Every structure is written in structure tokens, then in C-alpha cells.
XYZ file of C-alpha atoms in Angstrom:
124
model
C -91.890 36.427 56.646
C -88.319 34.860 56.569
C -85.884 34.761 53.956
C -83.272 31.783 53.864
C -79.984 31.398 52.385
C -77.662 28.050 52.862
C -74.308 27.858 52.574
C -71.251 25.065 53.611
C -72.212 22.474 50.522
C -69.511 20.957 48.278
C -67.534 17.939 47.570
C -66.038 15.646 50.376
C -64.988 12.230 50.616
C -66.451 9.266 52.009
C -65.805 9.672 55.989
C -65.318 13.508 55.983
C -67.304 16.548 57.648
C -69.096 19.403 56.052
C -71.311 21.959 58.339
C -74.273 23.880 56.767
C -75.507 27.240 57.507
C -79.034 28.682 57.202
C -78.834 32.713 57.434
C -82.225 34.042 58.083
C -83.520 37.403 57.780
C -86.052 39.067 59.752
C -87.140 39.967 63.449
C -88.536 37.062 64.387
C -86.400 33.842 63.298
C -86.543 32.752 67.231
C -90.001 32.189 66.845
C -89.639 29.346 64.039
C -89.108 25.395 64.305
C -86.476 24.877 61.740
C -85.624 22.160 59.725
C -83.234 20.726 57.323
C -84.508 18.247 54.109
C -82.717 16.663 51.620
C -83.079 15.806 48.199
C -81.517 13.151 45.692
C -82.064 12.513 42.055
C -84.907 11.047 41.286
C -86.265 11.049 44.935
C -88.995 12.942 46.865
C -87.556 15.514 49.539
C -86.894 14.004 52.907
C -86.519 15.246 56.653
C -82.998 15.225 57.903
C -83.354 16.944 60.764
C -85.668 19.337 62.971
C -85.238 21.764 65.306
C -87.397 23.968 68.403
C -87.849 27.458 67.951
C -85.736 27.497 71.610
C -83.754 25.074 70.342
C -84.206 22.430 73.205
C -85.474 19.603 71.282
C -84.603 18.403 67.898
C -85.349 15.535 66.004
C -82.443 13.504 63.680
C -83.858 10.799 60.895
C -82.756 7.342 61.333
C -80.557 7.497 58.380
C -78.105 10.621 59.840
C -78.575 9.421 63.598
C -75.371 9.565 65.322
C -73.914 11.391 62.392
C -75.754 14.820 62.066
C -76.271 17.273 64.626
C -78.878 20.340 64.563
C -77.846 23.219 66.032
C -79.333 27.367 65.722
C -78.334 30.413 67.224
C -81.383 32.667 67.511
C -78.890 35.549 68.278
C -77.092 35.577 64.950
C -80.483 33.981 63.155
C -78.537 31.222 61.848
C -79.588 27.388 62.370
C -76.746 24.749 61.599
C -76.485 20.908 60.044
C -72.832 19.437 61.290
C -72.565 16.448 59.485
C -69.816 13.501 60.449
C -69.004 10.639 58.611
C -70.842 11.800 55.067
C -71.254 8.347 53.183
C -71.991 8.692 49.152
C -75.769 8.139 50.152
C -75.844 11.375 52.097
C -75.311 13.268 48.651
C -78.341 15.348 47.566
C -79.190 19.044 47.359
C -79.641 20.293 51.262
C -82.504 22.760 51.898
C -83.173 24.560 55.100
C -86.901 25.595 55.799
C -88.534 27.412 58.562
C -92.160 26.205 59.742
C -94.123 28.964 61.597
C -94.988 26.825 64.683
C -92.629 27.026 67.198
C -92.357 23.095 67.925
C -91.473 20.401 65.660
C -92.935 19.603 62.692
C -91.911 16.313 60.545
C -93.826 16.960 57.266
C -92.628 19.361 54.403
C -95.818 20.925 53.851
C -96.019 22.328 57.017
C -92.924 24.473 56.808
C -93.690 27.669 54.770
C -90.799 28.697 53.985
C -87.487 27.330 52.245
C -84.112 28.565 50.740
C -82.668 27.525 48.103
C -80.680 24.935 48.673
C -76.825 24.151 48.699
C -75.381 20.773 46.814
C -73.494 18.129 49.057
C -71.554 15.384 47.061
C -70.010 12.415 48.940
C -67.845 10.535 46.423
C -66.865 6.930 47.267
């Protein structure tokens, strides 16, 4: 079992930079795909980005391509959302999740474990 705590969310401008943190707990947070989902009012919780348990591969969703960048560090059990050029459509509650298979996964129910999310706000 992993416990998950996220931290970096706030308020930033249109055009700015924020980077997340996910602190996990536990032995064995190498051996988890990890992922980072969104959430905004009144819509259903979407995949921003995935990544290995090694970290080699990682997926981005079209709408943070070229913008967002997944990153962990399996020594410090921490997995990381850098996010560039935040536009007001970006805002949403931010929730990092770990799913127990070690390579990607792309749908929410298949990670089994989730913090509790940090607030990002991208005002215009």
C-alpha cells in the first residue's frame, strides 16, 4: 500500500509555471506506474499525464503536450508534474495516483490509489 500527498498548487497567471510534487510513502513506490489527473468543475476526472514504474516512458494528453513534463525520482519516492505555459483551462484540482502495474495505464480505475489533491488556478 502507498500513501500520497501533493503539493506545488496555487494561483498563477496566464503563461506562468507551477511544478507539482507527489510524496509517497512506503518500500515499494519504484514498483508503481504513476500518474497525474485533473479535475474541473463540473467535469469528469481526466489523464494528464502517466508515468513507468522505471520512469522510461511516459505518456502526456494532447491538451498539456509540449507544456507538461512527467518526471519521478524512485530514490526520494517523489513523482513530479512541471507545467509551462498554464492557460486558464489548465485550472482544476490536480491529483496524483499510483496504479500497481508497473507500465502505463490510461484509465482511472485502474490506478488504486490517489492523494488528495492540490488546487491549480490559472487566471486570465
Amino acid at each position: 500500500q502507498v500513501q500520497l500527498v501533493e503539493s506545488g498548487g496555487g494561483l498563477v497567471q496566464a503563461g506562468g509555471s507551477l511544478r507539482l510534487s507527489c510524496a509517497a510513502s512506503g518500500r515499494t513506490f519504484s514498483a508503481y506506474a504513476m500518474g497525474w489527473f485533473r479535475q474541473a468543475p463540473g467535469k469528469e476526472r481526466e489523464l494528464v499525464a502517466a508515468i513507468s514504474r522505471s520512469g522510461g516512458t511516459t505518456y502526456n494528453g494532447d491538451s498539456v503536450k509540449g507544456r507538461f513534463t512527467i518526471s519521478r525520482d524512485n530514490a526520494q519516492n517523489t513523482v513530479y508534474l512541471q507545467m509551462n505555459s498554464l492557460r486558464p483551462e489548465d485550472t482544476a484540482v490536480y491529483y496524483c495516483a499510483a496504479c500497481t502495474a508497473g507500465r502505463l495505464r490510461y484509465n482511472l480505475n485502474e490506478y488504486a490509489y490517489w492523494g488528495q489533491g492540490t488546487q491549480v488556478t490559472v487566471s486570465s
